[in-house]
Coordinates of N, CA and C in Angstrom, one line a residue:
M105 N -15.3 -0.6 1.9 CA -16.0 -0.6 0.7 C -17.1 -1.5 0.8
L106 N -18.3 -1.1 0.4 CA -19.4 -2.0 0.4 C -19.3 -3.1 -0.7
N107 N -19.9 -4.2 -0.4 CA -19.8 -5.4 -1.3 C -20.2 -5.1 -2.7
H108 N -21.3 -4.4 -2.9 CA -21.8 -4.1 -4.3 C -20.8 -3.1 -5.0
D109 N -20.2 -2.2 -4.2 CA -19.2 -1.3 -4.8 C -17.9 -2.1 -5.2
F110 N -17.6 -3.1 -4.4 CA -16.4 -3.9 -4.7 C -16.7 -4.8 -5.9
R111 N -17.9 -5.3 -6.1 CA -18.2 -6.1 -7.2 C -18.2 -5.2 -8.5
R112 N -18.6 -4.0 -8.4 CA -18.5 -3.1 -9.6 C -17.1 -2.8 -9.9
F113 N -16.2 -2.7 -8.9 CA -14.8 -2.4 -9.1 C -14.2 -3.6 -9.8
L114 N -14.6 -4.8 -9.4 CA -14.0 -6.0 -10.1 C -14.5 -6.2 -11.5
D115 N -15.6 -5.7 -11.8 CA -16.2 -5.8 -13.2 C -15.6 -4.7 -14.1
A116 N -15.1 -3.6 -13.5 CA -14.7 -2.5 -14.3 C -13.6 -2.8 -15.3
P117 N -12.6 -3.6 -15.0 CA -11.5 -3.9 -16.0 C -12.1 -4.4 -17.4
D118 N -13.2 -5.0 -17.4 CA -13.8 -5.5 -18.6 C -14.3 -4.4 -19.5
R119 N -14.4 -3.2 -18.9 CA -14.9 -2.0 -19.7 C -13.8 -1.1 -20.1
L120 N -12.5 -1.4 -19.7 CA -11.4 -0.5 -20.0 C -10.8 -0.9 -21.3
N121 N -10.3 0.2 -22.0 CA -9.5 -0.1 -23.2 C -8.1 -0.5 -22.8
S122 N -7.2 -0.8 -23.7 CA -5.9 -1.3 -23.4 C -5.1 -0.3 -22.6
A123 N -5.1 0.9 -23.0 CA -4.3 2.0 -22.3 C -4.8 2.2 -20.9
Q124 N -6.1 2.2 -20.7 CA -6.7 2.4 -19.4 C -6.4 1.2 -18.5
F125 N -6.4 0.0 -19.1 CA -6.1 -1.2 -18.3 C -4.6 -1.1 -17.8
K126 N -3.7 -0.7 -18.7 CA -2.3 -0.6 -18.3 C -2.1 0.4 -17.2
E127 N -2.8 1.6 -17.3 CA -2.7 2.6 -16.3 C -3.3 2.1 -15.0
A128 N -4.4 1.4 -15.0 CA -4.9 0.8 -13.8 C -3.9 -0.2 -13.1
Q129 N -3.3 -1.0 -14.0 CA -2.3 -1.9 -13.5 C -1.2 -1.2 -12.8
T130 N -0.7 -0.2 -13.4 CA 0.4 0.6 -12.9 C 0.0 1.2 -11.5
N131 N -1.1 1.8 -11.5 CA -1.6 2.5 -10.3 C -1.7 1.4 -9.1
I132 N -2.3 0.3 -9.4 CA -2.4 -0.7 -8.4 C -1.1 -1.2 -7.9
R133 N -0.2 -1.5 -8.9 CA 1.2 -1.9 -8.5 C 1.9 -0.9 -7.7
N134 N 1.8 0.4 -8.0 CA 2.5 1.4 -7.2 C 1.9 1.5 -5.8
R135 N 0.6 1.4 -5.7 CA -0.1 1.4 -4.4 C 0.4 0.2 -3.5
R136 N 0.5 -0.9 -4.2 CA 0.9 -2.1 -3.5 C 2.3 -2.0 -3.0
R137 N 3.2 -1.4 -3.8 CA 4.6 -1.2 -3.4 C 4.7 -0.3 -2.2
K138 N 3.9 0.8 -2.2 CA 3.9 1.8 -1.1 C 3.4 1.1 0.1
T139 N 2.3 0.3 0.0 CA 1.8 -0.4 1.2 C 2.8 -1.4 1.8
D140 N 3.4 -2.1 0.9 CA 4.5 -3.1 1.3 C 5.6 -2.4 2.0
A141 N 6.0 -1.2 1.5 CA 7.1 -0.5 2.0 C 6.8 0.0 3.4
I142 N 5.6 0.5 3.6 CA 5.1 1.0 4.9 C 5.0 -0.1 5.9
S143 N 4.5 -1.3 5.4 CA 4.5 -2.4 6.3 C 5.9 -2.9 6.8
E144 N 6.8 -2.9 5.9 CA 8.2 -3.2 6.2 C 8.8 -2.3 7.2
I145 N 8.6 -1.0 7.0 CA 9.1 0.0 7.9 C 8.5 -0.1 9.3
E146 N 7.2 -0.3 9.3 CA 6.6 -0.5 10.6 C 7.0 -1.8 11.3
A147 N 7.2 -2.8 10.6 CA 7.7 -4.1 11.2 C 9.1 -3.9 11.8
R148 N 10.0 -3.2 11.0 CA 11.3 -3.0 11.5 C 11.3 -2.0 12.7
T149 N 10.4 -1.1 12.7 CA 10.3 -0.1 13.8 C 9.8 -0.8 15.0
N150 N 8.9 -1.8 14.9 CA 8.4 -2.5 16.0 C 9.4 -3.4 16.6
Q151 N 10.4 -3.9 15.8 CA 11.4 -4.8 16.3 C 12.5 -4.0 17.1
E152 N 12.8 -2.9 16.6 CA 13.9 -2.0 17.3 C 13.2 -0.8 17.9
R153 N 13.4 -0.7 19.2 CA 12.7 0.4 19.9 C 13.5 1.6 20.0
K154 N 14.7 1.7 19.4 CA 15.5 2.9 19.5 C 15.8 3.4 18.1
C155 N 16.0 4.7 18.0 CA 16.4 5.3 16.8 C 17.7 4.7 16.3
P156 N 17.8 4.3 15.0 CA 19.0 3.7 14.5 C 20.2 4.7 14.4
F157 N 19.9 6.0 14.5 CA 21.0 7.0 14.4 C 21.5 7.5 15.7
C158 N 20.5 7.9 16.6 CA 21.0 8.5 17.9 C 20.7 7.5 19.0
R159 N 20.0 6.4 18.8 CA 19.7 5.4 19.8 C 18.7 5.9 20.9
D160 N 18.0 7.0 20.6 CA 17.0 7.6 21.5 C 15.8 6.6 21.5
E161 N 15.2 6.4 22.6 CA 14.0 5.5 22.7 C 12.7 6.2 22.3
R162 N 12.7 7.5 22.2 CA 11.5 8.2 21.8 C 11.4 8.1 20.3
R163 N 10.3 7.7 19.8 CA 10.1 7.5 18.4 C 9.0 8.4 17.8
Q164 N 9.1 8.7 16.6 CA 8.0 9.4 15.9 C 8.0 9.0 14.4
K165 N 6.8 9.0 13.8 CA 6.8 8.5 12.4 C 7.2 9.7 11.5

């Protein structure tokens, strides 16, 4: 994201009504949870090189 686009994004909440602001908060929170979950899965996958079920060393996402 370009710097000026990011600045516009940061200023946008000032123009939202209460319902829009709550929706934006929920959307950001959900995206953050998804990102955190993916990071956790990838970290665990990188620690263990075998499938936790069949113990095969070939992995796929």
